Short mmCIF file of C-alpha atoms and ligand atoms in Angstrom, two decimals:
data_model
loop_
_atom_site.label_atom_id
_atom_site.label_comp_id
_atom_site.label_asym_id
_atom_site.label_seq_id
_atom_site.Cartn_x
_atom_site.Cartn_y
_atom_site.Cartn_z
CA UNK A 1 179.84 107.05 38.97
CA UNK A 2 181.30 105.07 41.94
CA UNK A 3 179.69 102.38 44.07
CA UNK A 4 180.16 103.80 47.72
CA UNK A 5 182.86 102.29 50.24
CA UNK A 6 180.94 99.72 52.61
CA UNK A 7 181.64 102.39 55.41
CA UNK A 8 180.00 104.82 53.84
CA UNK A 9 176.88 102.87 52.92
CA UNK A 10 175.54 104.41 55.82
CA UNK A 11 177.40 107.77 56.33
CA UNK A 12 175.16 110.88 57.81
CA UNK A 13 172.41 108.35 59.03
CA UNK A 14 171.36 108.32 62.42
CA UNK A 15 170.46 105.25 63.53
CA UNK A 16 168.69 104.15 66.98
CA UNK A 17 168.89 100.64 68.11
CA UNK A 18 167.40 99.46 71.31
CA UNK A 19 169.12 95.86 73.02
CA UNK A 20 168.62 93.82 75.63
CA UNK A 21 166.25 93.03 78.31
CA UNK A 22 163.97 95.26 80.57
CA UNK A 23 163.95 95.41 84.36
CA UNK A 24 160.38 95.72 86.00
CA UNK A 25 160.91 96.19 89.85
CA UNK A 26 158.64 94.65 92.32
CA UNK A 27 160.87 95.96 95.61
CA UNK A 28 164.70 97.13 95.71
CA UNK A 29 165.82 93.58 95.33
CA UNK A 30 163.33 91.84 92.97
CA UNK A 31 162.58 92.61 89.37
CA UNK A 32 160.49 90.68 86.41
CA UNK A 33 162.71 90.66 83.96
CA UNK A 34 163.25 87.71 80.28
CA UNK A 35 165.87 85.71 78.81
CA UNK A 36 167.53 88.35 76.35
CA UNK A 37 171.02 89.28 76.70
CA UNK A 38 171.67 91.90 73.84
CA UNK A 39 173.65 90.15 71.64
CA UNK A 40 171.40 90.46 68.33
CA UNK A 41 171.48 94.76 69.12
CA UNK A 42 174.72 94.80 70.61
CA UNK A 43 175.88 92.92 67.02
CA UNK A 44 173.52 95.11 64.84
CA UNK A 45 175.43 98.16 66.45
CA UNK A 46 178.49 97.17 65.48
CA UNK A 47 177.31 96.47 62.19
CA UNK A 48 175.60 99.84 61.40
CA UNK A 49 178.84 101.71 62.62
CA UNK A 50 180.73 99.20 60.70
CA UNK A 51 178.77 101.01 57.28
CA UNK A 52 179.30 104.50 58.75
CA UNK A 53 176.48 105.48 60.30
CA UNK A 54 175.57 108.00 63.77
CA UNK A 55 174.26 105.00 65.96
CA UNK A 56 172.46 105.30 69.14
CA UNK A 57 172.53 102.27 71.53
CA UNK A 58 169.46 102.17 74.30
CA UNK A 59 170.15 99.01 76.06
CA UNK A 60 168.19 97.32 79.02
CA UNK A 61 170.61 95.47 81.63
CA UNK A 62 173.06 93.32 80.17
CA UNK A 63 176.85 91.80 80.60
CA UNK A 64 177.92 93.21 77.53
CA UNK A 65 180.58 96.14 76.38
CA UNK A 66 179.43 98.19 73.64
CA UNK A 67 180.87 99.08 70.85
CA UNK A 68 183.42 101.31 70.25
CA UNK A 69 181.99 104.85 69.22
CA UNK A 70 178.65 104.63 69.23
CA UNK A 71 176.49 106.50 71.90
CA UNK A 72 175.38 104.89 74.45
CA UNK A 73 172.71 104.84 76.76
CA UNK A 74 171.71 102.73 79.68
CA UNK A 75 168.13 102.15 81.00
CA UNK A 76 166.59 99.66 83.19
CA UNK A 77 162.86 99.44 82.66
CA UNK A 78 160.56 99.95 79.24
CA UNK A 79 159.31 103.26 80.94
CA UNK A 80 162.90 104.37 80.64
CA UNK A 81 163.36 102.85 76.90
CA UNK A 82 160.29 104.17 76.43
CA UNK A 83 161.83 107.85 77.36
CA UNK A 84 165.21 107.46 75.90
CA UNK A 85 163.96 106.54 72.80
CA UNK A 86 161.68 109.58 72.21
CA UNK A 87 164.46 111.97 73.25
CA UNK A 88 166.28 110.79 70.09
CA UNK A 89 163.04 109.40 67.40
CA UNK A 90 162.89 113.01 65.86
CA UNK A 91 166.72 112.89 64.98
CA UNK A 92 166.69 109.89 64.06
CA UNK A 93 166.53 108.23 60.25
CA UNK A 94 166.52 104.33 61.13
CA UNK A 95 165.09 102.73 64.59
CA UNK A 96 165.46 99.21 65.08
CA UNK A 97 163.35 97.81 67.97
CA UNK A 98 165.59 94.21 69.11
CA UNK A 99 165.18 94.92 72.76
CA UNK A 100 162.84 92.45 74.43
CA UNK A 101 160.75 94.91 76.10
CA UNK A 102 158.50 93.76 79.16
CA UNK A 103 154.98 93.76 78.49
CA UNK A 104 153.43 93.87 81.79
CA UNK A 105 155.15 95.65 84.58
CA UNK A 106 153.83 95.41 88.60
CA UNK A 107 151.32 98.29 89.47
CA UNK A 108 153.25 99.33 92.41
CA UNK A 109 156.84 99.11 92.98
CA UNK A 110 157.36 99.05 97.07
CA UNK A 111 159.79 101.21 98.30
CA UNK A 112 160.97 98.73 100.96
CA UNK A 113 161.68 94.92 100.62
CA UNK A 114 158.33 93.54 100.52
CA UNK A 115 158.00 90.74 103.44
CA UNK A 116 156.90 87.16 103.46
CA UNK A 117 153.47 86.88 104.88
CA UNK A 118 151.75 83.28 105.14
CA UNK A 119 149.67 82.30 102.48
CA UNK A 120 150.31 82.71 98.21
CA UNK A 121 151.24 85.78 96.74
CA UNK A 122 149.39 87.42 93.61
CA UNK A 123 150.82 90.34 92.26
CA UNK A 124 148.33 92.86 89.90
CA UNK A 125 150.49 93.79 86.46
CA UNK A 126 149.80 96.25 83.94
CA UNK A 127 150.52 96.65 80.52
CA UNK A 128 153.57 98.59 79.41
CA UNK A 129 153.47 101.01 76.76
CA UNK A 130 154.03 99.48 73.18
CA UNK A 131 157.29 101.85 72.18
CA UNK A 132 157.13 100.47 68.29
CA UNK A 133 153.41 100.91 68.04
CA UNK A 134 154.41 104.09 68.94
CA UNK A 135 157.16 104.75 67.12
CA UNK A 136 154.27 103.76 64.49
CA UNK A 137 152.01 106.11 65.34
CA UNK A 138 154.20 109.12 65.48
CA UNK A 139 156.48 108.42 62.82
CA UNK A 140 157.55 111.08 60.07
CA UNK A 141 159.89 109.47 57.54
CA UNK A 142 161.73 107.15 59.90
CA UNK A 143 162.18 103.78 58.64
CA UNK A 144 160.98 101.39 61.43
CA UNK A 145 162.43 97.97 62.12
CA UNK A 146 160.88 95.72 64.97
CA UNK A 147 161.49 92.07 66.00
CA UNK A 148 158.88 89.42 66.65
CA UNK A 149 159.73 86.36 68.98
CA UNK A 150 157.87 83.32 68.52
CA UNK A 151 157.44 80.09 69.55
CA UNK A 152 154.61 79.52 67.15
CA UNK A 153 152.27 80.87 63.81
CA UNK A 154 155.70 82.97 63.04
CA UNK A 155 154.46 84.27 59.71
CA UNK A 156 150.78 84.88 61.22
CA UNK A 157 152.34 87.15 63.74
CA UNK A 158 154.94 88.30 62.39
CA UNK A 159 152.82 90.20 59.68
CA UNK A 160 150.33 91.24 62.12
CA UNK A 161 152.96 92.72 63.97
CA UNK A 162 154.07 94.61 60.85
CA UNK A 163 150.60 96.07 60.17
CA UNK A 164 149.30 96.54 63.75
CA UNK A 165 153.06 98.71 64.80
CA UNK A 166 152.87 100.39 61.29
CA UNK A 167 156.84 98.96 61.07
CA UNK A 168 158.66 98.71 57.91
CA UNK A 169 160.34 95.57 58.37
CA UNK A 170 159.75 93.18 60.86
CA UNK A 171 162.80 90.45 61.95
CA UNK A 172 160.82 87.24 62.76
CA UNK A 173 162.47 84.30 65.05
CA UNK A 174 161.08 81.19 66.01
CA UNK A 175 163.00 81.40 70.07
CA UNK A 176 162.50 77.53 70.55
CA UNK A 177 163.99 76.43 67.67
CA UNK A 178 167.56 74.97 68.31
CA UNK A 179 170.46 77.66 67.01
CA UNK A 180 167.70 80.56 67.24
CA UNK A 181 167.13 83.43 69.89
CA UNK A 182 167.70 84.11 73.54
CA UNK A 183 171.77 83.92 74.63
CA UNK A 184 173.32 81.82 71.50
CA UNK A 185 175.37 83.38 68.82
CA UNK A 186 173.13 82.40 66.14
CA UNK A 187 169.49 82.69 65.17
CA UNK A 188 167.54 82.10 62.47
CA UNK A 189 165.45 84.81 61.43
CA UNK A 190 162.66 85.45 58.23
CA UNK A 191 162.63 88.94 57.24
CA UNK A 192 158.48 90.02 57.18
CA UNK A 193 158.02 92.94 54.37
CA UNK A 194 155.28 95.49 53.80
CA UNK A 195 154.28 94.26 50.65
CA UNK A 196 153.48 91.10 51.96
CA UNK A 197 156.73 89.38 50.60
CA UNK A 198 159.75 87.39 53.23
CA UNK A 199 162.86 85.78 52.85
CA UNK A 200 163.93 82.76 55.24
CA UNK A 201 167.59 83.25 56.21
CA UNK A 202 169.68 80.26 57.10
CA UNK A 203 171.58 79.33 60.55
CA UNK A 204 173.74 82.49 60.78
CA UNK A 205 176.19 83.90 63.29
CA UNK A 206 174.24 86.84 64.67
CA UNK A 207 176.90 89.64 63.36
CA UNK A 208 176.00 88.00 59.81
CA UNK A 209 172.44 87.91 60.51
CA UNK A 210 173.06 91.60 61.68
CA UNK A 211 175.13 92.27 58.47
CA UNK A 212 171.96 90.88 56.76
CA UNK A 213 169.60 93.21 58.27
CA UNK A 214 171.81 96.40 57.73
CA UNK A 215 172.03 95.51 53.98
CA UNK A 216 168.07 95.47 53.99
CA UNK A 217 168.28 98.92 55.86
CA UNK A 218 170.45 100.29 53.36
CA UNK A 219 168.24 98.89 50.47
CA UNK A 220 165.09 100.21 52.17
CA UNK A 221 166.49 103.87 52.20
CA UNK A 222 167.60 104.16 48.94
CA UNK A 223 164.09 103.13 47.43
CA UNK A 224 162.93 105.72 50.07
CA UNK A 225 164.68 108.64 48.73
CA UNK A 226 163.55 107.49 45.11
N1 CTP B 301 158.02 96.15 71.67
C1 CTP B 301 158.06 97.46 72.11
N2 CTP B 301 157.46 97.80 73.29
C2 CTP B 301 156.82 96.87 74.03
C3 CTP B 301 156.78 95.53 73.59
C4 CTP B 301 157.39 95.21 72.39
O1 CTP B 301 158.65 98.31 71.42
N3 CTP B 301 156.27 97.24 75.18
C5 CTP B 301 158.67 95.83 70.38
C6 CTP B 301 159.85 94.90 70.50
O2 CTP B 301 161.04 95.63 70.73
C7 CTP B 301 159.86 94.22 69.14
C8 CTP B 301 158.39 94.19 68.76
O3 CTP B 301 157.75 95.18 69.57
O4 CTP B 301 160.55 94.97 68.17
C9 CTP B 301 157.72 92.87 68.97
O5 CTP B 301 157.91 92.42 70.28
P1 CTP B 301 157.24 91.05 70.71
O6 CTP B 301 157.43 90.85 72.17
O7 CTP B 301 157.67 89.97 69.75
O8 CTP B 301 155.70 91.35 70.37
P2 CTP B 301 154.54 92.05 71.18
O9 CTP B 301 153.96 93.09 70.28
O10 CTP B 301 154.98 92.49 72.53
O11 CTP B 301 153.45 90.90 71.28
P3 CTP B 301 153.56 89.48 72.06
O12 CTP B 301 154.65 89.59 73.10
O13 CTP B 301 152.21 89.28 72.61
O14 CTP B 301 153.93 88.46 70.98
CA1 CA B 302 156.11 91.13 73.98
#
């Protein structure tokens, strides 16, 4: 009995990851949009074709290339996450949730550029549909990885985003601590388990933190298919 190469760790497994930001438009030239850039999916790609597997990239706006030989898919606002993500969930064995989806998006999107008027401005959001909660909801044997920024009560949330998005592992960073989150190439992140268990990694690079996280997907399938 051999151990299996590292690049076939994850041979035959089709894995979705979703990077990057969202893009809410108000008008044809103005958009709500947040601070990620794609780095922690656009390194956890690399890392699950690096073990072998079919990987799936559905990426908001960002300056990055992706890797080589993975599919890729370009969207612009969680709507469209929202619909490239479904078209592959069935198919799919692994979906890991790093994008930082919008949560509110304008009610109406104006077909022209909207004009100054005199006086403030108030514009009336809505909520976004949750695509991990569900992912959650509709899930049928798919192991389901989400992330949780935080600037505060990261265990708190982090766990009640594992229970309330029925997720299988939850990837918890504090984003205002120094050498963690948005734009740098390293974060800190504490892994959140079902069974009420986490592990604190240190100050990684995020391709190590990604390596990290891949090793916990591979981990979490095999005492799936126990
Ligand atoms: N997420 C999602 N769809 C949304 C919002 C979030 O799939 N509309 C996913 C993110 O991709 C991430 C996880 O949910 O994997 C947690 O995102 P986060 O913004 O930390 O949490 P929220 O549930 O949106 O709650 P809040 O922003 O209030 O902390
Ligand atoms: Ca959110």
């Amino acid at each position: 009995h051999f151990a299996p190469k590292k690049e076939q760790l994850l041979g035959g497994e089709k894995i979705v990851i979703t990077a990057g930001p969202t893009r809410e438009n108000i008008d044809p030239v103005r958009f709500f949009s947040n601070r990620s850039t794609g780095k922690m999916g656009y390194a956890l790609a690399q890392a699950a074709k690096d073990l072998g597997a079919d990987v799936t990239l559905i990426s908001g706006p960002t300056n990055l290339t992706p890797p080589t030989g993975v599919t890729f898919v370009e969207v612009e606002s969680a709507a469209n996450m929202l619909d490239a993500v479904m078209n592959v969930f069935n198919d799919a064995s692994v979906v890991i949730k790093s994008a930082a989806v919008a949560d509110y998006h304008p009610k109406v999107t104006f077909g022209q550029k909207m004009k100054k008027k005199d006086g403030d401005l108030a514009i009336e959001m809505e909520r976004t549909t949750d695509i991990l909660k569900t992912l959650g909801q509709k899930k049928d044997g798919q192991l389901l990885v989400g992330f949780a920024a935080e600037t505060e009560h990261v265990e708190e949330y982090a766990m009640k985003k594992l229970q309330t998005k029925n997720a299988d592992l939850i990837v918890a960073n504090n984003v205002s601590t120094e050498g963690a989150g948005f734009g740098g190439d390293t974060n800190i992140v504490t892994l959140f388990y079902k069974d009420g268990h986490h592990q604190d990694l240190p100050l990684l690079s995020k391709k190590d933190v990604s390596e990290r996280i891949m090793n916990e997907v591979v981990n979490l399938l095999k005492e799936r298919s126990k």
